[in-house]
Amino acid sequence: MLDEVQDKVRIFLRGFAVMSDPVAVREKGHALIAKFPDDEIVRVAALLTAHNPLFLPDFGNVAGLKASQDQFMDWVMRLKMTAANARQPNILLAAAPKSASSFIFAAIARSAKLPTVYLGANVATPQTLGVMQGILREDEVDELALIRNGLNGTGYIAQHHIKPTPFLCRQLAQYKVRVIVTVRNILDTFVSIDDQFRRMQKASREAGEAPEESYFSQGFPRNYTEMSDEDRFDFLADRAAWYVQFLMHWQKLERRGMVEPLWISYERDLLGDRQAMAERIAAHVGFGLTAEAVLAELSADPEAGRLQWNKGVAGRGEAIPTGPRERILKAFAPFRDEADFSLMLGPERA
């Protein structure tokens, strides 16, 4: 019955999921509920709360819908058991920023015919958090999101810039989530980030977006585009520790046997042997996915607007001014005996 209601309001739900004004959310939600007979309004309200985290229905008589903590624990147990035992391909693409992860993410989603989801909050679409200005929150996995998407019957793929912990790895194992980790040379990464945020800041200004608003989608100084090369890359160098931890955490937990990620290198795989890369992805995802299907998406014409990425070259990072370049590389020095940094530094610097 819930599926029948969802079919009736499917188009409405797409727009409702990305509304961020609480007043408009409340008005639109209750206006829709009013169109349904009394025996369907609870099901409609449940759909609305599932699609927009800001919506909470007001039926007047809340008492009739009250739930106890015992009921909560009972239903969470049932849902966890169902999601944990579902047979479907669940994929987490854990991405170092600017490692062509969006390109790879889209290729896998299309070739495996998987919906793209967000695992950091209990929301209906990945776009919801962006509209609600939650982009700057640290990427973490929400167990409700793992359960919700683990019940969809089709599987999913999620993309996150996420550093793992032993707890996260245990969660991923429990819900049968397979991990793909994408990495790139750190110096090239920062050149690509610099390109991106200069474009974004310029576009924000041309669109007349207030600096306070653009901060919560970018997190960069409002005068970033006016800064010198030295100052911009000095600012970026302060972020190098995150990349060190990202690589170390995944490697350490792999060595402990807590996760078995598929590693994809921008330089070795994306700019190298894509056939071998497609074969490794297909084997890792399983469920009938073929290397030919993956390779076809990886080879799609970027001009067609399907899979876009930036320059597609290596070595641009050598142009970073000497001072910030050395600061970026120095962030790796204290941990050289604890991890293999060749995927981010290159074999000559690792």
mmCIF file of N, CA and C in Angstrom, residues 137-247:
data_model
loop_
_atom_site.group_PDB
_atom_site.id
_atom_site.type_symbol
_atom_site.label_atom_id
_atom_site.label_comp_id
_atom_site.label_asym_id
_atom_site.label_seq_id
_atom_site.Cartn_x
_atom_site.Cartn_y
_atom_site.Cartn_z
ATOM 1 N N ARG A 137 30.086 19.439 6.744
ATOM 2 C CA ARG A 137 30.143 18.519 7.879
ATOM 3 C C ARG A 137 31.134 17.397 7.566
ATOM 4 N N GLU A 138 31.800 16.916 8.584
ATOM 5 C CA GLU A 138 32.754 15.819 8.401
ATOM 6 C C GLU A 138 32.003 14.573 7.939
ATOM 7 N N ASP A 139 32.516 13.903 6.926
ATOM 8 C CA ASP A 139 31.844 12.710 6.422
ATOM 9 C C ASP A 139 31.907 11.586 7.451
ATOM 10 N N GLU A 140 30.751 11.119 7.870
ATOM 11 C CA GLU A 140 30.604 9.968 8.742
ATOM 12 C C GLU A 140 29.440 9.145 8.211
ATOM 13 N N VAL A 141 29.358 7.912 8.628
ATOM 14 C CA VAL A 141 28.251 7.057 8.204
ATOM 15 C C VAL A 141 27.193 7.024 9.291
ATOM 16 N N ASP A 142 25.943 7.219 8.897
ATOM 17 C CA ASP A 142 24.795 7.167 9.795
ATOM 18 C C ASP A 142 24.184 5.763 9.679
ATOM 19 N N GLU A 143 24.027 5.068 10.798
ATOM 20 C CA GLU A 143 23.522 3.698 10.728
ATOM 21 C C GLU A 143 22.101 3.648 10.177
ATOM 22 N N LEU A 144 21.298 4.675 10.444
ATOM 23 C CA LEU A 144 19.959 4.697 9.862
ATOM 24 C C LEU A 144 20.030 4.721 8.337
ATOM 25 N N ALA A 145 21.017 5.447 7.802
ATOM 26 C CA ALA A 145 21.182 5.491 6.351
ATOM 27 C C ALA A 145 21.645 4.137 5.818
ATOM 28 N N LEU A 146 22.533 3.453 6.541
ATOM 29 C CA LEU A 146 22.946 2.111 6.143
ATOM 30 C C LEU A 146 21.750 1.160 6.111
ATOM 31 N N ILE A 147 20.900 1.254 7.122
ATOM 32 C CA ILE A 147 19.726 0.383 7.183
ATOM 33 C C ILE A 147 18.749 0.739 6.063
ATOM 34 N N ARG A 148 18.443 2.009 5.952
ATOM 35 C CA ARG A 148 17.461 2.473 4.960
ATOM 36 C C ARG A 148 17.833 2.001 3.555
ATOM 37 N N ASN A 149 19.074 2.257 3.156
ATOM 38 C CA ASN A 149 19.486 1.911 1.807
ATOM 39 C C ASN A 149 19.747 0.415 1.646
ATOM 40 N N GLY A 150 20.050 -0.250 2.758
ATOM 41 C CA GLY A 150 20.219 -1.696 2.710
ATOM 42 C C GLY A 150 18.920 -2.449 2.533
ATOM 43 N N LEU A 151 17.799 -1.732 2.611
ATOM 44 C CA LEU A 151 16.480 -2.341 2.449
ATOM 45 C C LEU A 151 15.867 -2.046 1.083
ATOM 46 N N ASN A 152 16.629 -1.379 0.194
ATOM 47 C CA ASN A 152 15.989 -0.910 -1.044
ATOM 48 C C ASN A 152 15.793 -2.002 -2.097
ATOM 49 N N GLY A 153 16.404 -3.177 -1.888
ATOM 50 C CA GLY A 153 16.172 -4.290 -2.789
ATOM 51 C C GLY A 153 16.987 -4.267 -4.067
ATOM 52 N N THR A 154 17.751 -3.203 -4.298
ATOM 53 C CA THR A 154 18.531 -3.091 -5.533
ATOM 54 C C THR A 154 20.025 -2.944 -5.271
ATOM 55 N N GLY A 155 20.399 -2.529 -4.063
ATOM 56 C CA GLY A 155 21.777 -2.171 -3.782
ATOM 57 C C GLY A 155 21.988 -0.692 -4.034
ATOM 58 N N TYR A 156 23.218 -0.232 -3.834
ATOM 59 C CA TYR A 156 23.489 1.198 -3.983
ATOM 60 C C TYR A 156 24.983 1.434 -4.085
ATOM 61 N N ILE A 157 25.332 2.657 -4.467
ATOM 62 C CA ILE A 157 26.710 3.113 -4.379
ATOM 63 C C ILE A 157 26.700 4.500 -3.759
ATOM 64 N N ALA A 158 27.588 4.708 -2.790
ATOM 65 C CA ALA A 158 27.724 5.992 -2.105
ATOM 66 C C ALA A 158 29.159 6.472 -2.252
ATOM 67 N N GLN A 159 29.333 7.773 -2.350
ATOM 68 C CA GLN A 159 30.660 8.379 -2.482
ATOM 69 C C GLN A 159 30.892 9.319 -1.299
ATOM 70 N N HIS A 160 31.977 9.076 -0.547
ATOM 71 C CA HIS A 160 32.273 9.913 0.616
ATOM 72 C C HIS A 160 33.780 10.148 0.735
ATOM 73 N N HIS A 161 34.140 11.354 1.153
ATOM 74 C CA HIS A 161 35.524 11.646 1.533
ATOM 75 C C HIS A 161 35.638 11.264 3.011
ATOM 76 N N ILE A 162 35.882 10.011 3.259
ATOM 77 C CA ILE A 162 35.734 9.509 4.628
ATOM 78 C C ILE A 162 36.986 8.773 5.097
ATOM 79 N N LYS A 163 37.415 9.111 6.316
ATOM 80 C CA LYS A 163 38.503 8.394 6.977
ATOM 81 C C LYS A 163 37.879 7.293 7.828
ATOM 82 N N PRO A 164 38.359 6.070 7.703
ATOM 83 C CA PRO A 164 37.718 4.971 8.426
ATOM 84 C C PRO A 164 38.197 4.858 9.868
ATOM 85 N N THR A 165 37.414 4.155 10.643
ATOM 86 C CA THR A 165 37.767 3.760 12.005
ATOM 87 C C THR A 165 37.453 2.273 12.135
ATOM 88 N N PRO A 166 37.966 1.601 13.164
ATOM 89 C CA PRO A 166 37.566 0.209 13.373
ATOM 90 C C PRO A 166 36.053 0.049 13.496
ATOM 91 N N PHE A 167 35.394 1.013 14.136
ATOM 92 C CA PHE A 167 33.936 0.943 14.287
ATOM 93 C C PHE A 167 33.260 0.988 12.921
ATOM 94 N N LEU A 168 33.693 1.904 12.057
ATOM 95 C CA LEU A 168 33.105 1.995 10.723
ATOM 96 C C LEU A 168 33.294 0.682 9.968
ATOM 97 N N CYS A 169 34.480 0.109 10.041
ATOM 98 C CA CYS A 169 34.734 -1.141 9.318
ATOM 99 C C CYS A 169 33.837 -2.263 9.812
ATOM 100 N N ARG A 170 33.561 -2.277 11.105
ATOM 101 C CA ARG A 170 32.650 -3.303 11.643
ATOM 102 C C ARG A 170 31.231 -3.074 11.121
ATOM 103 N N GLN A 171 30.835 -1.800 11.024
ATOM 104 C CA GLN A 171 29.513 -1.500 10.468
ATOM 105 C C GLN A 171 29.427 -1.939 9.005
ATOM 106 N N LEU A 172 30.445 -1.611 8.233
ATOM 107 C CA LEU A 172 30.446 -1.971 6.817
ATOM 108 C C LEU A 172 30.389 -3.482 6.636
ATOM 109 N N ALA A 173 31.106 -4.203 7.486
ATOM 110 C CA ALA A 173 31.075 -5.664 7.408
ATOM 111 C C ALA A 173 29.681 -6.191 7.759
ATOM 112 N N GLN A 174 29.064 -5.594 8.776
ATOM 113 C CA GLN A 174 27.747 -6.063 9.214
ATOM 114 C C GLN A 174 26.704 -5.910 8.124
ATOM 115 N N TYR A 175 26.773 -4.794 7.385
ATOM 116 C CA TYR A 175 25.775 -4.529 6.347
ATOM 117 C C TYR A 175 26.282 -4.890 4.949
ATOM 118 N N LYS A 176 27.379 -5.658 4.903
ATOM 119 C CA LYS A 176 27.909 -6.191 3.642
ATOM 120 C C LYS A 176 28.168 -5.095 2.615
ATOM 121 N N VAL A 177 28.886 -4.080 3.033
ATOM 122 C CA VAL A 177 29.237 -2.964 2.147
ATOM 123 C C VAL A 177 30.663 -3.162 1.642
ATOM 124 N N ARG A 178 30.846 -3.193 0.344
ATOM 125 C CA ARG A 178 32.169 -3.346 -0.256
ATOM 126 C C ARG A 178 32.769 -1.968 -0.483
ATOM 127 N N VAL A 179 34.071 -1.865 -0.279
ATOM 128 C CA VAL A 179 34.743 -0.571 -0.286
ATOM 129 C C VAL A 179 35.685 -0.439 -1.478
ATOM 130 N N ILE A 180 35.615 0.720 -2.117
ATOM 131 C CA ILE A 180 36.581 1.104 -3.142
ATOM 132 C C ILE A 180 37.235 2.397 -2.673
ATOM 133 N N VAL A 181 38.563 2.440 -2.652
ATOM 134 C CA VAL A 181 39.296 3.630 -2.214
ATOM 135 C C VAL A 181 40.020 4.234 -3.413
ATOM 136 N N THR A 182 39.776 5.517 -3.676
ATOM 137 C CA THR A 182 40.455 6.200 -4.782
ATOM 138 C C THR A 182 41.473 7.198 -4.235
ATOM 139 N N VAL A 183 42.645 7.239 -4.856
ATOM 140 C CA VAL A 183 43.739 8.100 -4.389
ATOM 141 C C VAL A 183 44.432 8.756 -5.582
ATOM 142 N N ARG A 184 45.191 9.820 -5.261
ATOM 143 C CA ARG A 184 45.892 10.571 -6.309
ATOM 144 C C ARG A 184 47.127 11.240 -5.713
ATOM 145 N N ASN A 185 48.082 11.574 -6.559
ATOM 146 C CA ASN A 185 49.251 12.331 -6.127
ATOM 147 C C ASN A 185 48.820 13.594 -5.390
ATOM 148 N N ILE A 186 49.377 13.831 -4.210
ATOM 149 C CA ILE A 186 48.924 14.911 -3.344
ATOM 150 C C ILE A 186 49.155 16.300 -3.947
ATOM 151 N N LEU A 187 50.276 16.491 -4.628
ATOM 152 C CA LEU A 187 50.557 17.811 -5.205
ATOM 153 C C LEU A 187 49.599 18.116 -6.355
ATOM 154 N N ASP A 188 49.353 17.136 -7.199
ATOM 155 C CA ASP A 188 48.382 17.326 -8.275
ATOM 156 C C ASP A 188 46.987 17.578 -7.700
ATOM 157 N N THR A 189 46.694 16.901 -6.589
ATOM 158 C CA THR A 189 45.406 17.094 -5.924
ATOM 159 C C THR A 189 45.195 18.550 -5.547
ATOM 160 N N PHE A 190 46.190 19.163 -4.945
ATOM 161 C CA PHE A 190 46.025 20.540 -4.488
ATOM 162 C C PHE A 190 45.937 21.524 -5.653
ATOM 163 N N VAL A 191 46.588 21.245 -6.768
ATOM 164 C CA VAL A 191 46.429 22.093 -7.948
ATOM 165 C C VAL A 191 44.989 21.996 -8.458
ATOM 166 N N SER A 192 44.443 20.784 -8.457
ATOM 167 C CA SER A 192 43.069 20.591 -8.917
ATOM 168 C C SER A 192 42.071 21.268 -7.981
ATOM 169 N N ILE A 193 42.327 21.185 -6.664
ATOM 170 C CA ILE A 193 41.460 21.871 -5.697
ATOM 171 C C ILE A 193 41.505 23.382 -5.912
ATOM 172 N N ASP A 194 42.706 23.893 -6.136
ATOM 173 C CA ASP A 194 42.859 25.329 -6.383
ATOM 174 C C ASP A 194 42.063 25.751 -7.618
ATOM 175 N N ASP A 195 42.160 24.980 -8.688
ATOM 176 C CA ASP A 195 41.379 25.258 -9.899
ATOM 177 C C ASP A 195 39.892 25.296 -9.594
ATOM 178 N N GLN A 196 39.430 24.276 -8.887
ATOM 179 C CA GLN A 196 38.000 24.142 -8.615
ATOM 180 C C GLN A 196 37.465 25.310 -7.805
ATOM 181 N N PHE A 197 38.160 25.664 -6.733
ATOM 182 C CA PHE A 197 37.611 26.680 -5.855
ATOM 183 C C PHE A 197 37.754 28.091 -6.413
ATOM 184 N N ARG A 198 38.728 28.304 -7.266
ATOM 185 C CA ARG A 198 38.763 29.596 -7.950
ATOM 186 C C ARG A 198 37.571 29.716 -8.899
ATOM 187 N N ARG A 199 37.244 28.624 -9.597
ATOM 188 C CA ARG A 199 36.066 28.641 -10.474
ATOM 189 C C ARG A 199 34.785 28.829 -9.670
ATOM 190 N N MET A 200 34.670 28.102 -8.563
ATOM 191 C CA MET A 200 33.462 28.181 -7.750
ATOM 192 C C MET A 200 33.263 29.580 -7.178
ATOM 193 N N GLN A 201 34.353 30.172 -6.679
ATOM 194 C CA GLN A 201 34.220 31.493 -6.077
ATOM 195 C C GLN A 201 33.858 32.539 -7.136
ATOM 196 N N LYS A 202 34.458 32.414 -8.310
ATOM 197 C CA LYS A 202 34.120 33.334 -9.389
ATOM 198 C C LYS A 202 32.651 33.188 -9.784
ATOM 199 N N ALA A 203 32.189 31.938 -9.894
ATOM 200 C CA ALA A 203 30.793 31.691 -10.269
ATOM 201 C C ALA A 203 29.839 32.218 -9.212
ATOM 202 N N SER A 204 30.196 32.072 -7.929
ATOM 203 C CA SER A 204 29.351 32.574 -6.841
ATOM 204 C C SER A 204 29.203 34.082 -6.921
ATOM 205 N N ARG A 205 30.299 34.755 -7.205
ATOM 206 C CA ARG A 205 30.248 36.223 -7.300
ATOM 207 C C ARG A 205 29.421 36.663 -8.496
ATOM 208 N N GLU A 206 29.614 35.999 -9.632
ATOM 209 C CA GLU A 206 28.858 36.365 -10.831
ATOM 210 C C GLU A 206 27.373 36.131 -10.642
ATOM 211 N N ALA A 207 27.041 35.145 -9.809
ATOM 212 C CA ALA A 207 25.628 34.854 -9.539
ATOM 213 C C ALA A 207 25.055 35.737 -8.451
ATOM 214 N N GLY A 208 25.908 36.585 -7.846
ATOM 215 C CA GLY A 208 25.439 37.478 -6.794
ATOM 216 C C GLY A 208 25.204 36.808 -5.462
ATOM 217 N N GLU A 209 25.823 35.646 -5.256
ATOM 218 C CA GLU A 209 25.646 34.924 -3.994
ATOM 219 C C GLU A 209 26.400 35.640 -2.883
ATOM 220 N N ALA A 210 25.755 35.803 -1.741
ATOM 221 C CA ALA A 210 26.377 36.481 -0.608
ATOM 222 C C ALA A 210 27.554 35.664 -0.085
ATOM 223 N N PRO A 211 28.669 36.322 0.292
ATOM 224 C CA PRO A 211 29.837 35.591 0.799
ATOM 225 C C PRO A 211 29.520 34.654 1.958
ATOM 226 N N GLU A 212 28.617 35.071 2.838
ATOM 227 C CA GLU A 212 28.268 34.223 3.976
ATOM 228 C C GLU A 212 27.598 32.929 3.521
ATOM 229 N N GLU A 213 26.827 33.023 2.426
ATOM 230 C CA GLU A 213 26.167 31.836 1.906
ATOM 231 C C GLU A 213 27.173 30.909 1.233
ATOM 232 N N SER A 214 28.054 31.485 0.404
ATOM 233 C CA SER A 214 29.013 30.650 -0.320
ATOM 234 C C SER A 214 30.006 29.980 0.617
ATOM 235 N N TYR A 215 30.244 30.578 1.794
ATOM 236 C CA TYR A 215 31.177 29.949 2.735
ATOM 237 C C TYR A 215 30.714 28.543 3.101
ATOM 238 N N PHE A 216 29.416 28.358 3.308
ATOM 239 C CA PHE A 216 28.922 27.062 3.766
ATOM 240 C C PHE A 216 28.844 26.027 2.648
ATOM 241 N N SER A 217 29.140 26.431 1.418
ATOM 242 C CA SER A 217 29.258 25.450 0.350
ATOM 243 C C SER A 217 30.710 25.250 -0.070
ATOM 244 N N GLN A 218 31.615 26.151 0.418
ATOM 245 C CA GLN A 218 33.002 26.097 -0.004
ATOM 246 C C GLN A 218 33.984 26.038 1.162
ATOM 247 N N GLY A 219 33.768 26.861 2.171
ATOM 248 C CA GLY A 219 34.665 26.886 3.319
ATOM 249 C C GLY A 219 35.978 27.598 3.057
ATOM 250 N N PHE A 220 36.044 28.393 1.995
ATOM 251 C CA PHE A 220 37.267 29.097 1.641
ATOM 252 C C PHE A 220 37.154 30.587 1.972
ATOM 253 N N PRO A 221 38.291 31.274 2.151
ATOM 254 C CA PRO A 221 38.245 32.716 2.394
ATOM 255 C C PRO A 221 37.569 33.432 1.227
ATOM 256 N N ARG A 222 36.838 34.487 1.520
ATOM 257 C CA ARG A 222 36.104 35.178 0.462
ATOM 258 C C ARG A 222 37.029 35.852 -0.557
ATOM 259 N N ASN A 223 38.288 36.087 -0.174
ATOM 260 C CA ASN A 223 39.229 36.725 -1.106
ATOM 261 C C ASN A 223 40.190 35.705 -1.729
ATOM 262 N N TYR A 224 39.794 34.432 -1.751
ATOM 263 C CA TYR A 224 40.707 33.378 -2.224
ATOM 264 C C TYR A 224 41.225 33.660 -3.629
ATOM 265 N N THR A 225 40.362 34.124 -4.522
ATOM 266 C CA THR A 225 40.785 34.338 -5.907
ATOM 267 C C THR A 225 41.776 35.490 -6.044
ATOM 268 N N GLU A 226 41.818 36.388 -5.048
ATOM 269 C CA GLU A 226 42.752 37.511 -5.109
ATOM 270 C C GLU A 226 44.096 37.206 -4.446
ATOM 271 N N MET A 227 44.180 36.086 -3.761
ATOM 272 C CA MET A 227 45.421 35.732 -3.073
ATOM 273 C C MET A 227 46.501 35.340 -4.086
ATOM 274 N N SER A 228 47.771 35.512 -3.711
ATOM 275 C CA SER A 228 48.878 35.089 -4.565
ATOM 276 C C SER A 228 48.963 33.570 -4.603
ATOM 277 N N ASP A 229 49.685 33.027 -5.588
ATOM 278 C CA ASP A 229 49.872 31.579 -5.654
ATOM 279 C C ASP A 229 50.452 31.049 -4.352
ATOM 280 N N GLU A 230 51.454 31.746 -3.829
ATOM 281 C CA GLU A 230 52.111 31.316 -2.588
ATOM 282 C C GLU A 230 51.113 31.245 -1.440
ATOM 283 N N ASP A 231 50.283 32.284 -1.297
ATOM 284 C CA ASP A 231 49.340 32.332 -0.176
ATOM 285 C C ASP A 231 48.223 31.295 -0.341
ATOM 286 N N ARG A 232 47.746 31.107 -1.572
ATOM 287 C CA ARG A 232 46.681 30.116 -1.782
ATOM 288 C C ARG A 232 47.175 28.715 -1.435
ATOM 289 N N PHE A 233 48.356 28.366 -1.885
ATOM 290 C CA PHE A 233 48.855 27.011 -1.617
ATOM 291 C C PHE A 233 49.344 26.855 -0.183
ATOM 292 N N ASP A 234 49.715 27.951 0.462
ATOM 293 C CA ASP A 234 49.982 27.890 1.900
ATOM 294 C C ASP A 234 48.704 27.553 2.654
ATOM 295 N N PHE A 235 47.608 28.183 2.233
ATOM 296 C CA PHE A 235 46.307 27.894 2.845
ATOM 297 C C PHE A 235 45.944 26.416 2.641
ATOM 298 N N LEU A 236 46.148 25.910 1.435
ATOM 299 C CA LEU A 236 45.825 24.511 1.143
ATOM 300 C C LEU A 236 46.742 23.546 1.885
ATOM 301 N N ALA A 237 47.989 23.939 2.092
ATOM 302 C CA ALA A 237 48.955 23.060 2.770
ATOM 303 C C ALA A 237 48.497 22.687 4.169
ATOM 304 N N ASP A 238 47.698 23.564 4.802
ATOM 305 C CA ASP A 238 47.193 23.256 6.140
ATOM 306 C C ASP A 238 46.265 22.041 6.136
ATOM 307 N N ARG A 239 45.788 21.652 4.976
ATOM 308 C CA ARG A 239 44.866 20.524 4.868
ATOM 309 C C ARG A 239 45.574 19.202 4.599
ATOM 310 N N ALA A 240 46.875 19.233 4.450
ATOM 311 C CA ALA A 240 47.614 18.023 4.062
ATOM 312 C C ALA A 240 47.465 16.893 5.079
ATOM 313 N N ALA A 241 47.349 17.238 6.370
ATOM 314 C CA ALA A 241 47.251 16.196 7.401
ATOM 315 C C ALA A 241 46.048 15.291 7.177
ATOM 316 N N TRP A 242 44.958 15.850 6.637
ATOM 317 C CA TRP A 242 43.768 15.025 6.392
ATOM 318 C C TRP A 242 44.098 13.905 5.420
ATOM 319 N N TYR A 243 44.854 14.204 4.379
ATOM 320 C CA TYR A 243 45.192 13.218 3.355
ATOM 321 C C TYR A 243 46.121 12.141 3.922
ATOM 322 N N VAL A 244 47.038 12.552 4.781
ATOM 323 C CA VAL A 244 47.918 11.592 5.449
ATOM 324 C C VAL A 244 47.079 10.600 6.237
ATOM 325 N N GLN A 245 46.142 11.107 7.022
ATOM 326 C CA GLN A 245 45.303 10.247 7.854
ATOM 327 C C GLN A 245 44.388 9.374 7.004
ATOM 328 N N PHE A 246 43.849 9.932 5.946
ATOM 329 C CA PHE A 246 42.973 9.166 5.052
ATOM 330 C C PHE A 246 43.681 7.904 4.567
ATOM 331 N N LEU A 247 44.887 8.069 4.017
ATOM 332 C CA LEU A 247 45.618 6.931 3.474
ATOM 333 C C LEU A 247 46.065 5.972 4.577
#
